[in-house]
């Protein structure tokens, strides 16, 4: 199984990266690739909608590192996105990347309708995806917005949502962090069970 882990933290040795590293160990036996957005050159979506004009193939007019990364997303059997919680939401880096996924799904009809009424053609239809969130505070009354954001992303992209996995009470200095092994094992089991 080919599993892609994408770290959306600007801190390469931060909590989010450590959690994804521990997840890759929990996924021993699978082919795991970890990518850090902090090491890539990525631009925000231009909102030009050129990607929506060709229904036959994915595509974006911008030629930055996202092009290759979106290809990796399409080829992976499962994708885990990781983010530190910033203002109850994704990091800026991950939000930018999530927006660029629009090149992978096409709003064929009903751009003026609610998502559930639209006709959508997606290159990541049924792709198993999960979100990992590290935060300094608690899960409750703190992470609801980011979980909802991810749920909405899955509705639009037709990806298969394996859930949002929160790692609360992280130490900003990392050293004092104690990541729930139970949550890591639960996530690893879900990812493995998503095998096509
Ligand atoms: C700009 C900013 C906003 C943050 N907002 C929140 C927040 O809303 N809730 C929370 O619990 N922690 C918040 N934090 C703390 C981080 O989510 C937490 O330290 C996280 O584990 C950092 O991940 P990293 O080590 O991968 O960078 C914030 C940190 C920063 C820098």
mmCIF file of C-alpha atoms and ligand atoms in Angstrom, residues 7-19 83-89 133-139 142-143 167-174 177 179, ligand 1:
data_model
loop_
_atom_site.group_PDB
_atom_site.id
_atom_site.type_symbol
_atom_site.label_atom_id
_atom_site.label_comp_id
_atom_site.label_asym_id
_atom_site.label_seq_id
_atom_site.Cartn_x
_atom_site.Cartn_y
_atom_site.Cartn_z
ATOM 1 C CA UNK A 7 3.086 17.787 6.780
ATOM 2 C CA UNK A 8 1.579 21.278 6.700
ATOM 3 C CA UNK A 9 3.614 22.737 9.556
ATOM 4 C CA UNK A 10 6.220 25.423 8.870
ATOM 5 C CA UNK A 11 8.325 23.732 11.588
ATOM 6 C CA UNK A 12 10.170 20.759 10.140
ATOM 7 C CA UNK A 13 10.911 19.289 13.600
ATOM 8 C CA UNK A 14 7.629 20.361 15.198
ATOM 9 C CA UNK A 15 4.835 18.334 16.751
ATOM 10 C CA UNK A 16 3.012 17.674 13.478
ATOM 11 C CA UNK A 17 6.150 16.272 11.843
ATOM 12 C CA UNK A 18 6.890 14.119 14.922
ATOM 13 C CA UNK A 19 3.344 12.714 14.929
ATOM 14 C CA UNK A 83 -1.471 20.443 10.345
ATOM 15 C CA UNK A 84 -0.794 22.424 13.490
ATOM 16 C CA UNK A 85 -3.984 24.110 14.652
ATOM 17 C CA UNK A 86 -3.744 27.808 13.856
ATOM 18 C CA UNK A 87 -6.656 29.917 15.058
ATOM 19 C CA UNK A 88 -8.831 26.758 15.195
ATOM 20 C CA UNK A 89 -8.072 26.100 11.519
ATOM 21 C CA UNK A 133 -4.133 17.968 13.927
ATOM 22 C CA UNK A 134 -1.627 18.916 16.614
ATOM 23 C CA UNK A 135 -2.626 21.650 19.046
ATOM 24 C CA UNK A 136 -1.540 23.215 22.296
ATOM 25 C CA UNK A 137 -5.024 23.208 23.787
ATOM 26 C CA UNK A 138 -7.817 20.643 24.111
ATOM 27 C CA UNK A 139 -9.773 18.846 21.406
ATOM 28 C CA UNK A 142 -11.010 24.090 19.845
ATOM 29 C CA UNK A 143 -10.830 21.742 16.842
ATOM 30 C CA UNK A 167 -3.382 15.320 19.262
ATOM 31 C CA UNK A 168 -4.178 17.815 22.042
ATOM 32 C CA UNK A 169 -1.960 19.328 24.729
ATOM 33 C CA UNK A 170 1.163 19.451 22.533
ATOM 34 C CA UNK A 171 4.155 21.296 23.960
ATOM 35 C CA UNK A 172 5.124 24.133 21.575
ATOM 36 C CA UNK A 173 8.754 23.228 22.376
ATOM 37 C CA UNK A 174 7.986 19.594 21.391
ATOM 38 C CA UNK A 177 4.753 16.467 24.096
ATOM 39 C CA UNK A 179 1.292 11.896 21.600
HETATM 40 C C1 LIG B 1 -0.339 31.273 14.874
HETATM 41 C C2 LIG B 1 -0.663 30.170 15.838
HETATM 42 C C3 LIG B 1 -1.987 29.919 16.157
HETATM 43 C C4 LIG B 1 -2.308 28.882 17.045
HETATM 44 N N1 LIG B 1 -3.620 28.642 17.330
HETATM 45 C C5 LIG B 1 -3.939 27.628 18.173
HETATM 46 C C6 LIG B 1 -5.310 27.336 18.465
HETATM 47 O O1 LIG B 1 -6.238 27.948 17.948
HETATM 48 N N2 LIG B 1 -5.559 26.327 19.341
HETATM 49 C C7 LIG B 1 -4.553 25.583 19.936
HETATM 50 O O2 LIG B 1 -4.851 24.706 20.725
HETATM 51 N N3 LIG B 1 -3.246 25.823 19.633
HETATM 52 C C8 LIG B 1 -2.926 26.824 18.773
HETATM 53 N N4 LIG B 1 -1.601 27.059 18.461
HETATM 54 C C9 LIG B 1 -0.562 26.130 18.976
HETATM 55 C C10 LIG B 1 -0.156 25.081 17.927
HETATM 56 O O3 LIG B 1 -1.291 24.508 17.291
HETATM 57 C C11 LIG B 1 0.625 23.932 18.556
HETATM 58 O O4 LIG B 1 1.741 24.411 19.264
HETATM 59 C C12 LIG B 1 1.067 22.905 17.503
HETATM 60 O O5 LIG B 1 1.386 21.685 18.112
HETATM 61 C C13 LIG B 1 2.252 23.401 16.702
HETATM 62 O O6 LIG B 1 2.567 22.437 15.733
HETATM 63 P P1 LIG B 1 4.033 22.316 15.108
HETATM 64 O O7 LIG B 1 4.954 22.011 16.260
HETATM 65 O O8 LIG B 1 3.935 21.220 14.128
HETATM 66 O O9 LIG B 1 4.357 23.631 14.482
HETATM 67 C C14 LIG B 1 -1.267 28.100 17.608
HETATM 68 C C15 LIG B 1 0.073 28.363 17.282
HETATM 69 C C16 LIG B 1 0.377 29.393 16.420
HETATM 70 C C17 LIG B 1 1.830 29.656 16.078
#
